[in-house]
Amino acid sequence: MNTILITGCSSGFGLETARYFLDRDWTVIATMRTPRGDVLPASERLRVVALDVTDAASITRALDEAGPIDALVNNAGAGLLGALEGVSIDATRQLFELNTFGTMAMSQAVLPGLRAQGTGVIVNVSSAVTLKPLPMLSAYTASKAAVEAFSENLALEVEPFGVRVRLVIPGRAPETSFSTAARTRSQNGIPEAYATWARQVFSAAPPQPVEVTTASDVAKVVWQAVTDPSSPLRIPAGADAVKLAAQAA
């Protein structure tokens, strides 16, 4: 029976991806900073495990509890909205610790096991912000662009050992709480000097984009990345991401 470990399963993409794999008879290790047993259906194939990807000891404990796995999905992450002048370097470092270094640390931690068994998949969840420059997202975009560059190089390193690396690139997902959380983390991310310009940016954005990404879109693409060896390294998820990827090609 195949086993997958997914980070950031308390809500959004991670939660839906955990449901998707459970429904298809995989054993799922659903990790969260603060485990909640009520967000996923009870199953003998489900284990909810505490994990903070920015804490080395937490990673070790979680992987010891999980045991051997066939796939890792690095989904845990956060957003940060604001003009660079208004975003503290400490906040940016914390963002990179979670989005970038957390992904690298988890990948590094599972590689010995995957390499020894001669098979496995690492799926890193990025963002379509890397496909088109957007204002007030410089720190967040940088953290995700780093994940993409890292993943592309890692794929070459581990391919000789039968391990695959894939990037899933979701678009904007208004149904999730991601954007709200990003604004909360930003605090005073828009200095007074930028206030008028920021209002113009927000007012110019369409309130209801025709093309968006759903958590279900992401879960389906993660499934493709994990189960289809012929899948490409970079896979957009969601109608808006697919369109942006085509424009960027």
JSON list of C-alpha atoms in Angstrom, two decimals:
[
{"chain": "A", "resi": 1, "resn": "MET", "atom": "CA", "xyz": [0.00, 0.00, 0.00]},
{"chain": "A", "resi": 2, "resn": "ASN", "atom": "CA", "xyz": [1.38, 3.42, -0.98]},
{"chain": "A", "resi": 3, "resn": "THR", "atom": "CA", "xyz": [2.05, 6.04, 1.68]},
{"chain": "A", "resi": 4, "resn": "ILE", "atom": "CA", "xyz": [2.17, 9.80, 1.22]},
{"chain": "A", "resi": 5, "resn": "LEU", "atom": "CA", "xyz": [3.20, 12.50, 3.69]},
{"chain": "A", "resi": 6, "resn": "ILE", "atom": "CA", "xyz": [1.64, 15.91, 3.10]},
{"chain": "A", "resi": 7, "resn": "THR", "atom": "CA", "xyz": [2.63, 19.06, 4.99]},
{"chain": "A", "resi": 8, "resn": "GLY", "atom": "CA", "xyz": [0.21, 21.84, 5.85]},
{"chain": "A", "resi": 9, "resn": "CYS", "atom": "CA", "xyz": [-2.98, 19.76, 6.02]},
{"chain": "A", "resi": 10, "resn": "SER", "atom": "CA", "xyz": [-5.04, 21.87, 8.41]},
{"chain": "A", "resi": 11, "resn": "SER", "atom": "CA", "xyz": [-6.79, 23.68, 5.55]},
{"chain": "A", "resi": 12, "resn": "GLY", "atom": "CA", "xyz": [-6.73, 24.59, 1.88]},
{"chain": "A", "resi": 13, "resn": "PHE", "atom": "CA", "xyz": [-4.65, 22.68, -0.65]},
{"chain": "A", "resi": 14, "resn": "GLY", "atom": "CA", "xyz": [-3.10, 20.31, 1.89]},
{"chain": "A", "resi": 15, "resn": "LEU", "atom": "CA", "xyz": [-6.41, 19.31, 3.41]},
{"chain": "A", "resi": 16, "resn": "GLU", "atom": "CA", "xyz": [-8.04, 18.66, 0.04]},
{"chain": "A", "resi": 17, "resn": "THR", "atom": "CA", "xyz": [-5.01, 16.72, -1.19]},
{"chain": "A", "resi": 18, "resn": "ALA", "atom": "CA", "xyz": [-5.11, 14.52, 1.91]},
{"chain": "A", "resi": 19, "resn": "ARG", "atom": "CA", "xyz": [-8.79, 13.79, 1.24]},
{"chain": "A", "resi": 20, "resn": "TYR", "atom": "CA", "xyz": [-8.07, 13.03, -2.42]},
{"chain": "A", "resi": 21, "resn": "PHE", "atom": "CA", "xyz": [-5.39, 10.44, -1.66]},
{"chain": "A", "resi": 22, "resn": "LEU", "atom": "CA", "xyz": [-7.44, 8.87, 1.15]},
{"chain": "A", "resi": 23, "resn": "ASP", "atom": "CA", "xyz": [-10.32, 8.41, -1.28]},
{"chain": "A", "resi": 24, "resn": "ARG", "atom": "CA", "xyz": [-7.96, 6.53, -3.59]},
{"chain": "A", "resi": 25, "resn": "ASP", "atom": "CA", "xyz": [-6.80, 4.04, -0.97]},
{"chain": "A", "resi": 26, "resn": "TRP", "atom": "CA", "xyz": [-3.44, 5.57, -0.10]},
{"chain": "A", "resi": 27, "resn": "THR", "atom": "CA", "xyz": [-2.14, 5.71, 3.44]},
{"chain": "A", "resi": 28, "resn": "VAL", "atom": "CA", "xyz": [-1.94, 9.41, 4.30]},
{"chain": "A", "resi": 29, "resn": "ILE", "atom": "CA", "xyz": [0.33, 11.06, 6.86]},
{"chain": "A", "resi": 30, "resn": "ALA", "atom": "CA", "xyz": [-1.39, 14.43, 7.25]},
{"chain": "A", "resi": 31, "resn": "THR", "atom": "CA", "xyz": [0.87, 16.86, 9.09]},
{"chain": "A", "resi": 32, "resn": "MET", "atom": "CA", "xyz": [-0.05, 20.09, 10.83]},
{"chain": "A", "resi": 33, "resn": "ARG", "atom": "CA", "xyz": [1.61, 22.39, 13.32]},
{"chain": "A", "resi": 34, "resn": "THR", "atom": "CA", "xyz": [-1.30, 21.79, 15.66]},
{"chain": "A", "resi": 35, "resn": "PRO", "atom": "CA", "xyz": [-2.92, 18.43, 14.86]},
{"chain": "A", "resi": 36, "resn": "ARG", "atom": "CA", "xyz": [-6.69, 18.36, 14.48]},
{"chain": "A", "resi": 37, "resn": "GLY", "atom": "CA", "xyz": [-8.47, 15.07, 14.12]},
{"chain": "A", "resi": 38, "resn": "ASP", "atom": "CA", "xyz": [-11.79, 16.59, 13.08]},
{"chain": "A", "resi": 39, "resn": "VAL", "atom": "CA", "xyz": [-10.80, 18.00, 9.67]},
{"chain": "A", "resi": 40, "resn": "LEU", "atom": "CA", "xyz": [-10.41, 14.65, 7.91]},
{"chain": "A", "resi": 41, "resn": "PRO", "atom": "CA", "xyz": [-12.66, 11.57, 7.85]},
{"chain": "A", "resi": 42, "resn": "ALA", "atom": "CA", "xyz": [-11.69, 8.80, 10.25]},
{"chain": "A", "resi": 43, "resn": "SER", "atom": "CA", "xyz": [-9.73, 6.06, 8.51]},
{"chain": "A", "resi": 44, "resn": "GLU", "atom": "CA", "xyz": [-7.33, 3.26, 9.36]},
{"chain": "A", "resi": 45, "resn": "ARG", "atom": "CA", "xyz": [-5.16, 4.64, 6.57]},
{"chain": "A", "resi": 46, "resn": "LEU", "atom": "CA", "xyz": [-4.91, 8.14, 8.10]},
{"chain": "A", "resi": 47, "resn": "ARG", "atom": "CA", "xyz": [-2.45, 9.43, 10.64]},
{"chain": "A", "resi": 48, "resn": "VAL", "atom": "CA", "xyz": [-2.45, 13.06, 11.74]},
{"chain": "A", "resi": 49, "resn": "VAL", "atom": "CA", "xyz": [1.04, 14.05, 12.87]},
{"chain": "A", "resi": 50, "resn": "ALA", "atom": "CA", "xyz": [2.43, 17.21, 14.45]},
{"chain": "A", "resi": 51, "resn": "LEU", "atom": "CA", "xyz": [5.03, 18.94, 12.28]},
{"chain": "A", "resi": 52, "resn": "ASP", "atom": "CA", "xyz": [6.68, 22.34, 12.15]},
{"chain": "A", "resi": 53, "resn": "VAL", "atom": "CA", "xyz": [8.83, 22.34, 9.00]},
{"chain": "A", "resi": 54, "resn": "THR", "atom": "CA", "xyz": [10.97, 25.18, 10.40]},
{"chain": "A", "resi": 55, "resn": "ASP", "atom": "CA", "xyz": [12.05, 23.02, 13.38]},
{"chain": "A", "resi": 56, "resn": "ALA", "atom": "CA", "xyz": [14.64, 20.29, 12.77]},
{"chain": "A", "resi": 57, "resn": "ALA", "atom": "CA", "xyz": [13.65, 18.31, 15.87]},
{"chain": "A", "resi": 58, "resn": "SER", "atom": "CA", "xyz": [9.99, 18.42, 14.82]},
{"chain": "A", "resi": 59, "resn": "ILE", "atom": "CA", "xyz": [10.90, 17.09, 11.36]},
{"chain": "A", "resi": 60, "resn": "THR", "atom": "CA", "xyz": [12.85, 14.21, 12.89]},
{"chain": "A", "resi": 61, "resn": "ARG", "atom": "CA", "xyz": [10.00, 13.28, 15.23]},
{"chain": "A", "resi": 62, "resn": "ALA", "atom": "CA", "xyz": [7.39, 13.44, 12.48]},
{"chain": "A", "resi": 63, "resn": "LEU", "atom": "CA", "xyz": [9.38, 11.25, 10.09]},
{"chain": "A", "resi": 64, "resn": "ASP", "atom": "CA", "xyz": [10.13, 8.75, 12.84]},
{"chain": "A", "resi": 65, "resn": "GLU", "atom": "CA", "xyz": [6.41, 8.54, 13.53]},
{"chain": "A", "resi": 66, "resn": "ALA", "atom": "CA", "xyz": [5.53, 8.31, 9.83]},
{"chain": "A", "resi": 67, "resn": "GLY", "atom": "CA", "xyz": [7.92, 5.50, 8.94]},
{"chain": "A", "resi": 68, "resn": "PRO", "atom": "CA", "xyz": [8.74, 4.70, 5.29]},
{"chain": "A", "resi": 69, "resn": "ILE", "atom": "CA", "xyz": [6.90, 6.81, 2.70]},
{"chain": "A", "resi": 70, "resn": "ASP", "atom": "CA", "xyz": [6.54, 6.71, -1.07]},
{"chain": "A", "resi": 71, "resn": "ALA", "atom": "CA", "xyz": [5.77, 10.38, -1.66]},
{"chain": "A", "resi": 72, "resn": "LEU", "atom": "CA", "xyz": [6.27, 13.74, 0.04]},
{"chain": "A", "resi": 73, "resn": "VAL", "atom": "CA", "xyz": [4.17, 16.80, -0.74]},
{"chain": "A", "resi": 74, "resn": "ASN", "atom": "CA", "xyz": [5.74, 20.02, 0.52]},
{"chain": "A", "resi": 75, "resn": "ASN", "atom": "CA", "xyz": [2.62, 22.15, 0.76]},
{"chain": "A", "resi": 76, "resn": "ALA", "atom": "CA", "xyz": [3.10, 24.03, 4.05]},
{"chain": "A", "resi": 77, "resn": "GLY", "atom": "CA", "xyz": [3.61, 27.72, 3.42]},
{"chain": "A", "resi": 78, "resn": "ALA", "atom": "CA", "xyz": [2.43, 31.26, 4.00]},
{"chain": "A", "resi": 79, "resn": "GLY", "atom": "CA", "xyz": [1.98, 34.50, 2.10]},
{"chain": "A", "resi": 80, "resn": "LEU", "atom": "CA", "xyz": [3.19, 38.01, 2.74]},
{"chain": "A", "resi": 81, "resn": "LEU", "atom": "CA", "xyz": [1.65, 41.08, 1.16]},
{"chain": "A", "resi": 82, "resn": "GLY", "atom": "CA", "xyz": [3.27, 44.49, 1.13]},
{"chain": "A", "resi": 83, "resn": "ALA", "atom": "CA", "xyz": [5.67, 46.90, -0.51]},
{"chain": "A", "resi": 84, "resn": "LEU", "atom": "CA", "xyz": [9.26, 45.95, 0.18]},
{"chain": "A", "resi": 85, "resn": "GLU", "atom": "CA", "xyz": [9.87, 49.15, 2.18]},
{"chain": "A", "resi": 86, "resn": "GLY", "atom": "CA", "xyz": [7.11, 48.15, 4.56]},
{"chain": "A", "resi": 87, "resn": "VAL", "atom": "CA", "xyz": [8.06, 44.50, 5.03]},
{"chain": "A", "resi": 88, "resn": "SER", "atom": "CA", "xyz": [10.62, 43.89, 7.73]},
{"chain": "A", "resi": 89, "resn": "ILE", "atom": "CA", "xyz": [13.62, 41.72, 6.98]},
{"chain": "A", "resi": 90, "resn": "ASP", "atom": "CA", "xyz": [12.68, 39.61, 10.01]},
{"chain": "A", "resi": 91, "resn": "ALA", "atom": "CA", "xyz": [9.27, 38.92, 8.45]},
{"chain": "A", "resi": 92, "resn": "THR", "atom": "CA", "xyz": [10.94, 38.03, 5.17]},
{"chain": "A", "resi": 93, "resn": "ARG", "atom": "CA", "xyz": [13.37, 35.67, 6.92]},
{"chain": "A", "resi": 94, "resn": "GLN", "atom": "CA", "xyz": [10.45, 33.95, 8.66]},
{"chain": "A", "resi": 95, "resn": "LEU", "atom": "CA", "xyz": [8.71, 33.60, 5.30]},
{"chain": "A", "resi": 96, "resn": "PHE", "atom": "CA", "xyz": [11.77, 31.98, 3.73]},
{"chain": "A", "resi": 97, "resn": "GLU", "atom": "CA", "xyz": [12.20, 29.69, 6.75]},
{"chain": "A", "resi": 98, "resn": "LEU", "atom": "CA", "xyz": [8.71, 28.33, 6.10]},
{"chain": "A", "resi": 99, "resn": "ASN", "atom": "CA", "xyz": [8.27, 28.48, 2.34]},
{"chain": "A", "resi": 100, "resn": "THR", "atom": "CA", "xyz": [11.81, 27.82, 1.16]},
{"chain": "A", "resi": 101, "resn": "PHE", "atom": "CA", "xyz": [14.03, 26.34, 3.85]},
{"chain": "A", "resi": 102, "resn": "GLY", "atom": "CA", "xyz": [11.17, 24.24, 5.22]},
{"chain": "A", "resi": 103, "resn": "THR", "atom": "CA", "xyz": [10.71, 22.69, 1.79]},
{"chain": "A", "resi": 104, "resn": "MET", "atom": "CA", "xyz": [14.44, 22.08, 1.47]},
{"chain": "A", "resi": 105, "resn": "ALA", "atom": "CA", "xyz": [14.69, 20.60, 4.98]},
{"chain": "A", "resi": 106, "resn": "MET", "atom": "CA", "xyz": [11.82, 18.18, 4.43]},
{"chain": "A", "resi": 107, "resn": "SER", "atom": "CA", "xyz": [13.21, 17.10, 1.07]},
{"chain": "A", "resi": 108, "resn": "GLN", "atom": "CA", "xyz": [16.64, 16.54, 2.56]},
{"chain": "A", "resi": 109, "resn": "ALA", "atom": "CA", "xyz": [15.19, 14.55, 5.45]},
{"chain": "A", "resi": 110, "resn": "VAL", "atom": "CA", "xyz": [13.21, 12.08, 3.32]},
{"chain": "A", "resi": 111, "resn": "LEU", "atom": "CA", "xyz": [15.83, 11.57, 0.61]},
{"chain": "A", "resi": 112, "resn": "PRO", "atom": "CA", "xyz": [17.90, 8.87, 2.35]},
{"chain": "A", "resi": 113, "resn": "GLY", "atom": "CA", "xyz": [14.82, 6.64, 2.65]},
{"chain": "A", "resi": 114, "resn": "LEU", "atom": "CA", "xyz": [13.60, 7.28, -0.89]},
{"chain": "A", "resi": 115, "resn": "ARG", "atom": "CA", "xyz": [17.08, 6.76, -2.32]},
{"chain": "A", "resi": 116, "resn": "ALA", "atom": "CA", "xyz": [17.54, 3.50, -0.40]},
{"chain": "A", "resi": 117, "resn": "GLN", "atom": "CA", "xyz": [14.26, 2.07, -1.70]},
{"chain": "A", "resi": 118, "resn": "GLY", "atom": "CA", "xyz": [15.08, 3.20, -5.22]},
{"chain": "A", "resi": 119, "resn": "THR", "atom": "CA", "xyz": [11.78, 4.93, -5.82]},
{"chain": "A", "resi": 120, "resn": "GLY", "atom": "CA", "xyz": [9.72, 7.87, -4.61]},
{"chain": "A", "resi": 121, "resn": "VAL", "atom": "CA", "xyz": [8.38, 11.30, -5.44]},
{"chain": "A", "resi": 122, "resn": "ILE", "atom": "CA", "xyz": [8.85, 14.75, -3.93]},
{"chain": "A", "resi": 123, "resn": "VAL", "atom": "CA", "xyz": [6.19, 17.29, -4.95]},
{"chain": "A", "resi": 124, "resn": "ASN", "atom": "CA", "xyz": [6.85, 20.91, -4.08]},
{"chain": "A", "resi": 125, "resn": "VAL", "atom": "CA", "xyz": [3.92, 23.33, -4.20]},
{"chain": "A", "resi": 126, "resn": "SER", "atom": "CA", "xyz": [4.89, 26.71, -5.60]},
{"chain": "A", "resi": 127, "resn": "SER", "atom": "CA", "xyz": [2.68, 29.55, -6.88]},
{"chain": "A", "resi": 128, "resn": "ALA", "atom": "CA", "xyz": [1.69, 31.15, -10.17]},
{"chain": "A", "resi": 129, "resn": "VAL", "atom": "CA", "xyz": [3.06, 34.46, -8.86]},
{"chain": "A", "resi": 130, "resn": "THR", "atom": "CA", "xyz": [6.36, 33.20, -10.29]},
{"chain": "A", "resi": 131, "resn": "LEU", "atom": "CA", "xyz": [4.83, 33.31, -13.78]},
{"chain": "A", "resi": 132, "resn": "LYS", "atom": "CA", "xyz": [3.88, 36.99, -13.78]},
{"chain": "A", "resi": 133, "resn": "PRO", "atom": "CA", "xyz": [5.35, 39.87, -11.73]},
{"chain": "A", "resi": 134, "resn": "LEU", "atom": "CA", "xyz": [2.84, 41.40, -9.34]},
{"chain": "A", "resi": 135, "resn": "PRO", "atom": "CA", "xyz": [3.19, 44.42, -7.03]},
{"chain": "A", "resi": 136, "resn": "MET", "atom": "CA", "xyz": [3.41, 44.02, -3.25]},
{"chain": "A", "resi": 137, "resn": "LEU", "atom": "CA", "xyz": [4.41, 40.37, -3.50]},
{"chain": "A", "resi": 138, "resn": "SER", "atom": "CA", "xyz": [8.18, 40.67, -3.94]},
{"chain": "A", "resi": 139, "resn": "ALA", "atom": "CA", "xyz": [9.17, 38.75, -0.79]},
{"chain": "A", "resi": 140, "resn": "TYR", "atom": "CA", "xyz": [6.58, 36.00, -1.30]},
{"chain": "A", "resi": 141, "resn": "THR", "atom": "CA", "xyz": [7.43, 35.62, -4.98]},
{"chain": "A", "resi": 142, "resn": "ALA", "atom": "CA", "xyz": [11.13, 35.40, -4.16]},
{"chain": "A", "resi": 143, "resn": "SER", "atom": "CA", "xyz": [10.49, 32.61, -1.65]},
{"chain": "A", "resi": 144, "resn": "LYS", "atom": "CA", "xyz": [8.55, 30.60, -4.24]},
{"chain": "A", "resi": 145, "resn": "ALA", "atom": "CA", "xyz": [10.96, 31.31, -7.10]},
{"chain": "A", "resi": 146, "resn": "ALA", "atom": "CA", "xyz": [13.69, 29.89, -4.89]},
{"chain": "A", "resi": 147, "resn": "VAL", "atom": "CA", "xyz": [11.62, 26.73, -4.37]},
{"chain": "A", "resi": 148, "resn": "GLU", "atom": "CA", "xyz": [11.28, 26.33, -8.12]},
{"chain": "A", "resi": 149, "resn": "ALA", "atom": "CA", "xyz": [15.01, 26.79, -8.83]},
{"chain": "A", "resi": 150, "resn": "PHE", "atom": "CA", "xyz": [15.85, 24.40, -6.01]},
{"chain": "A", "resi": 151, "resn": "SER", "atom": "CA", "xyz": [13.40, 21.78, -7.29]},
{"chain": "A", "resi": 152, "resn": "GLU", "atom": "CA", "xyz": [14.65, 21.92, -10.87]},
{"chain": "A", "resi": 153, "resn": "ASN", "atom": "CA", "xyz": [18.22, 21.29, -9.72]},
{"chain": "A", "resi": 154, "resn": "LEU", "atom": "CA", "xyz": [17.24, 18.66, -7.14]},
{"chain": "A", "resi": 155, "resn": "ALA", "atom": "CA", "xyz": [15.41, 16.70, -9.84]},
{"chain": "A", "resi": 156, "resn": "LEU", "atom": "CA", "xyz": [18.71, 16.23, -11.67]},
{"chain": "A", "resi": 157, "resn": "GLU", "atom": "CA", "xyz": [20.51, 15.12, -8.50]},
{"chain": "A", "resi": 158, "resn": "VAL", "atom": "CA", "xyz": [18.07, 12.41, -7.48]},
{"chain": "A", "resi": 159, "resn": "GLU", "atom": "CA", "xyz": [16.92, 11.06, -10.84]},
{"chain": "A", "resi": 160, "resn": "PRO", "atom": "CA", "xyz": [19.77, 8.47, -10.96]},
{"chain": "A", "resi": 161, "resn": "PHE", "atom": "CA", "xyz": [18.37, 6.96, -7.74]},
{"chain": "A", "resi": 162, "resn": "GLY", "atom": "CA", "xyz": [14.83, 6.49, -9.07]},
{"chain": "A", "resi": 163, "resn": "VAL", "atom": "CA", "xyz": [13.45, 9.52, -7.21]},
{"chain": "A", "resi": 164, "resn": "ARG", "atom": "CA", "xyz": [11.30, 12.06, -9.06]},
{"chain": "A", "resi": 165, "resn": "VAL", "atom": "CA", "xyz": [10.78, 15.73, -8.21]},
{"chain": "A", "resi": 166, "resn": "ARG", "atom": "CA", "xyz": [7.77, 17.68, -9.44]},
{"chain": "A", "resi": 167, "resn": "LEU", "atom": "CA", "xyz": [6.53, 21.26, -9.08]},
{"chain": "A", "resi": 168, "resn": "VAL", "atom": "CA", "xyz": [2.82, 22.00, -8.73]},
{"chain": "A", "resi": 169, "resn": "ILE", "atom": "CA", "xyz": [2.06, 25.65, -9.51]},
{"chain": "A", "resi": 170, "resn": "PRO", "atom": "CA", "xyz": [-1.39, 26.79, -8.31]},
{"chain": "A", "resi": 171, "resn": "GLY", "atom": "CA", "xyz": [-3.06, 30.02, -9.28]},
{"chain": "A", "resi": 172, "resn": "ARG", "atom": "CA", "xyz": [-5.18, 32.36, -7.16]},
{"chain": "A", "resi": 173, "resn": "ALA", "atom": "CA", "xyz": [-7.48, 30.44, -4.82]},
{"chain": "A", "resi": 174, "resn": "PRO", "atom": "CA", "xyz": [-10.12, 32.75, -3.31]},
{"chain": "A", "resi": 175, "resn": "GLU", "atom": "CA", "xyz": [-11.96, 29.83, -1.68]},
{"chain": "A", "resi": 176, "resn": "THR", "atom": "CA", "xyz": [-9.03, 29.25, 0.70]},
{"chain": "A", "resi": 177, "resn": "SER", "atom": "CA", "xyz": [-7.95, 31.44, 3.62]},
{"chain": "A", "resi": 178, "resn": "PHE", "atom": "CA", "xyz": [-4.50, 32.00, 2.14]},
{"chain": "A", "resi": 179, "resn": "SER", "atom": "CA", "xyz": [-4.96, 35.63, 1.05]},
{"chain": "A", "resi": 180, "resn": "THR", "atom": "CA", "xyz": [-6.55, 36.65, 4.35]},
{"chain": "A", "resi": 181, "resn": "ALA", "atom": "CA", "xyz": [-3.69, 35.06, 6.28]},
{"chain": "A", "resi": 182, "resn": "ALA", "atom": "CA", "xyz": [-1.16, 36.82, 4.04]},
{"chain": "A", "resi": 183, "resn": "ARG", "atom": "CA", "xyz": [-2.70, 40.20, 4.85]},
{"chain": "A", "resi": 184, "resn": "THR", "atom": "CA", "xyz": [-2.67, 39.38, 8.56]},
{"chain": "A", "resi": 185, "resn": "ARG", "atom": "CA", "xyz": [1.03, 38.51, 8.44]},
{"chain": "A", "resi": 186, "resn": "SER", "atom": "CA", "xyz": [1.80, 41.71, 6.55]},
{"chain": "A", "resi": 187, "resn": "GLN", "atom": "CA", "xyz": [0.81, 44.04, 9.41]},
{"chain": "A", "resi": 188, "resn": "ASN", "atom": "CA", "xyz": [2.11, 47.48, 8.28]},
{"chain": "A", "resi": 189, "resn": "GLY", "atom": "CA", "xyz": [3.29, 46.29, 4.89]},
{"chain": "A", "resi": 190, "resn": "ILE", "atom": "CA", "xyz": [2.07, 49.36, 3.00]},
{"chain": "A", "resi": 191, "resn": "PRO", "atom": "CA", "xyz": [3.89, 52.54, 4.15]},
{"chain": "A", "resi": 192, "resn": "GLU", "atom": "CA", "xyz": [2.04, 55.84, 3.95]},
{"chain": "A", "resi": 193, "resn": "ALA", "atom": "CA", "xyz": [4.06, 56.92, 0.91]},
{"chain": "A", "resi": 194, "resn": "TYR", "atom": "CA", "xyz": [2.64, 53.94, -0.98]},
{"chain": "A", "resi": 195, "resn": "ALA", "atom": "CA", "xyz": [-0.95, 54.26, 0.22]},
{"chain": "A", "resi": 196, "resn": "THR", "atom": "CA", "xyz": [-2.39, 56.07, -2.81]},
{"chain": "A", "resi": 197, "resn": "TRP", "atom": "CA", "xyz": [-0.60, 53.81, -5.25]},
{"chain": "A", "resi": 198, "resn": "ALA", "atom": "CA", "xyz": [-1.70, 50.72, -3.31]},
{"chain": "A", "resi": 199, "resn": "ARG", "atom": "CA", "xyz": [-5.33, 51.80, -3.45]},
{"chain": "A", "resi": 200, "resn": "GLN", "atom": "CA", "xyz": [-5.00, 52.18, -7.21]},
{"chain": "A", "resi": 201, "resn": "VAL", "atom": "CA", "xyz": [-3.51, 48.70, -7.50]},
{"chain": "A", "resi": 202, "resn": "PHE", "atom": "CA", "xyz": [-6.29, 47.14, -5.45]},
{"chain": "A", "resi": 203, "resn": "SER", "atom": "CA", "xyz": [-9.04, 49.03, -7.26]},
{"chain": "A", "resi": 204, "resn": "ALA", "atom": "CA", "xyz": [-7.66, 48.01, -10.66]},
{"chain": "A", "resi": 205, "resn": "ALA", "atom": "CA", "xyz": [-7.83, 44.32, -9.79]},
{"chain": "A", "resi": 206, "resn": "PRO", "atom": "CA", "xyz": [-11.08, 42.60, -10.86]},
{"chain": "A", "resi": 207, "resn": "PRO", "atom": "CA", "xyz": [-13.06, 41.65, -7.72]},
{"chain": "A", "resi": 208, "resn": "GLN", "atom": "CA", "xyz": [-14.13, 38.29, -9.12]},
{"chain": "A", "resi": 209, "resn": "PRO", "atom": "CA", "xyz": [-11.64, 36.82, -11.63]},
{"chain": "A", "resi": 210, "resn": "VAL", "atom": "CA", "xyz": [-13.30, 34.58, -14.17]},
{"chain": "A", "resi": 211, "resn": "GLU", "atom": "CA", "xyz": [-10.48, 32.04, -13.93]},
{"chain": "A", "resi": 212, "resn": "VAL", "atom": "CA", "xyz": [-9.33, 30.91, -10.51]},
{"chain": "A", "resi": 213, "resn": "THR", "atom": "CA", "xyz": [-7.84, 27.85, -8.82]},
{"chain": "A", "resi": 214, "resn": "THR", "atom": "CA", "xyz": [-9.71, 25.57, -6.45]},
{"chain": "A", "resi": 215, "resn": "ALA", "atom": "CA", "xyz": [-8.27, 23.26, -3.82]},
{"chain": "A", "resi": 216, "resn": "SER", "atom": "CA", "xyz": [-9.69, 20.39, -5.86]},
{"chain": "A", "resi": 217, "resn": "ASP", "atom": "CA", "xyz": [-7.69, 21.55, -8.90]},
{"chain": "A", "resi": 218, "resn": "VAL", "atom": "CA", "xyz": [-4.51, 21.37, -6.86]},
{"chain": "A", "resi": 219, "resn": "ALA", "atom": "CA", "xyz": [-5.30, 17.95, -5.38]},
{"chain": "A", "resi": 220, "resn": "LYS", "atom": "CA", "xyz": [-5.87, 16.50, -8.85]},
{"chain": "A", "resi": 221, "resn": "VAL", "atom": "CA", "xyz": [-2.58, 17.88, -10.15]},
{"chain": "A", "resi": 222, "resn": "VAL", "atom": "CA", "xyz": [-0.69, 16.61, -7.10]},
{"chain": "A", "resi": 223, "resn": "TRP", "atom": "CA", "xyz": [-2.18, 13.18, -7.82]},
{"chain": "A", "resi": 224, "resn": "GLN", "atom": "CA", "xyz": [-0.91, 13.43, -11.40]},
{"chain": "A", "resi": 225, "resn": "ALA", "atom": "CA", "xyz": [2.53, 14.50, -10.22]},
{"chain": "A", "resi": 226, "resn": "VAL", "atom": "CA", "xyz": [2.77, 11.59, -7.78]},
{"chain": "A", "resi": 227, "resn": "THR", "atom": "CA", "xyz": [1.25, 8.78, -9.82]},
{"chain": "A", "resi": 228, "resn": "ASP", "atom": "CA", "xyz": [2.24, 9.59, -13.41]},
{"chain": "A", "resi": 229, "resn": "PRO", "atom": "CA", "xyz": [5.98, 9.11, -14.06]},
{"chain": "A", "resi": 230, "resn": "SER", "atom": "CA", "xyz": [5.56, 10.79, -17.46]},
{"chain": "A", "resi": 231, "resn": "SER", "atom": "CA", "xyz": [4.22, 14.01, -15.92]},
{"chain": "A", "resi": 232, "resn": "PRO", "atom": "CA", "xyz": [6.32, 17.13, -16.61]},
{"chain": "A", "resi": 233, "resn": "LEU", "atom": "CA", "xyz": [8.52, 18.70, -13.97]},
{"chain": "A", "resi": 234, "resn": "ARG", "atom": "CA", "xyz": [6.34, 21.83, -13.78]},
{"chain": "A", "resi": 235, "resn": "ILE", "atom": "CA", "xyz": [2.56, 21.41, -13.70]},
{"chain": "A", "resi": 236, "resn": "PRO", "atom": "CA", "xyz": [0.19, 24.39, -13.37]},
{"chain": "A", "resi": 237, "resn": "ALA", "atom": "CA", "xyz": [-2.96, 23.82, -11.29]},
{"chain": "A", "resi": 238, "resn": "GLY", "atom": "CA", "xyz": [-6.12, 25.80, -11.94]},
{"chain": "A", "resi": 239, "resn": "ALA", "atom": "CA", "xyz": [-7.46, 27.57, -15.01]},
{"chain": "A", "resi": 240, "resn": "ASP", "atom": "CA", "xyz": [-5.67, 30.84, -14.27]},
{"chain": "A", "resi": 241, "resn": "ALA", "atom": "CA", "xyz": [-2.34, 29.10, -13.65]},
{"chain": "A", "resi": 242, "resn": "VAL", "atom": "CA", "xyz": [-2.68, 27.07, -16.86]},
{"chain": "A", "resi": 243, "resn": "LYS", "atom": "CA", "xyz": [-3.30, 30.29, -18.81]},
{"chain": "A", "resi": 244, "resn": "LEU", "atom": "CA", "xyz": [-0.34, 32.09, -17.22]},
{"chain": "A", "resi": 245, "resn": "ALA", "atom": "CA", "xyz": [1.95, 29.13, -17.85]},
{"chain": "A", "resi": 246, "resn": "ALA", "atom": "CA", "xyz": [0.96, 29.09, -21.53]},
{"chain": "A", "resi": 247, "resn": "GLN", "atom": "CA", "xyz": [1.65, 32.82, -21.81]},
{"chain": "A", "resi": 248, "resn": "ALA", "atom": "CA", "xyz": [5.04, 32.41, -20.14]},
{"chain": "A", "resi": 249, "resn": "ALA", "atom": "CA", "xyz": [6.09, 29.49, -22.35]}
]
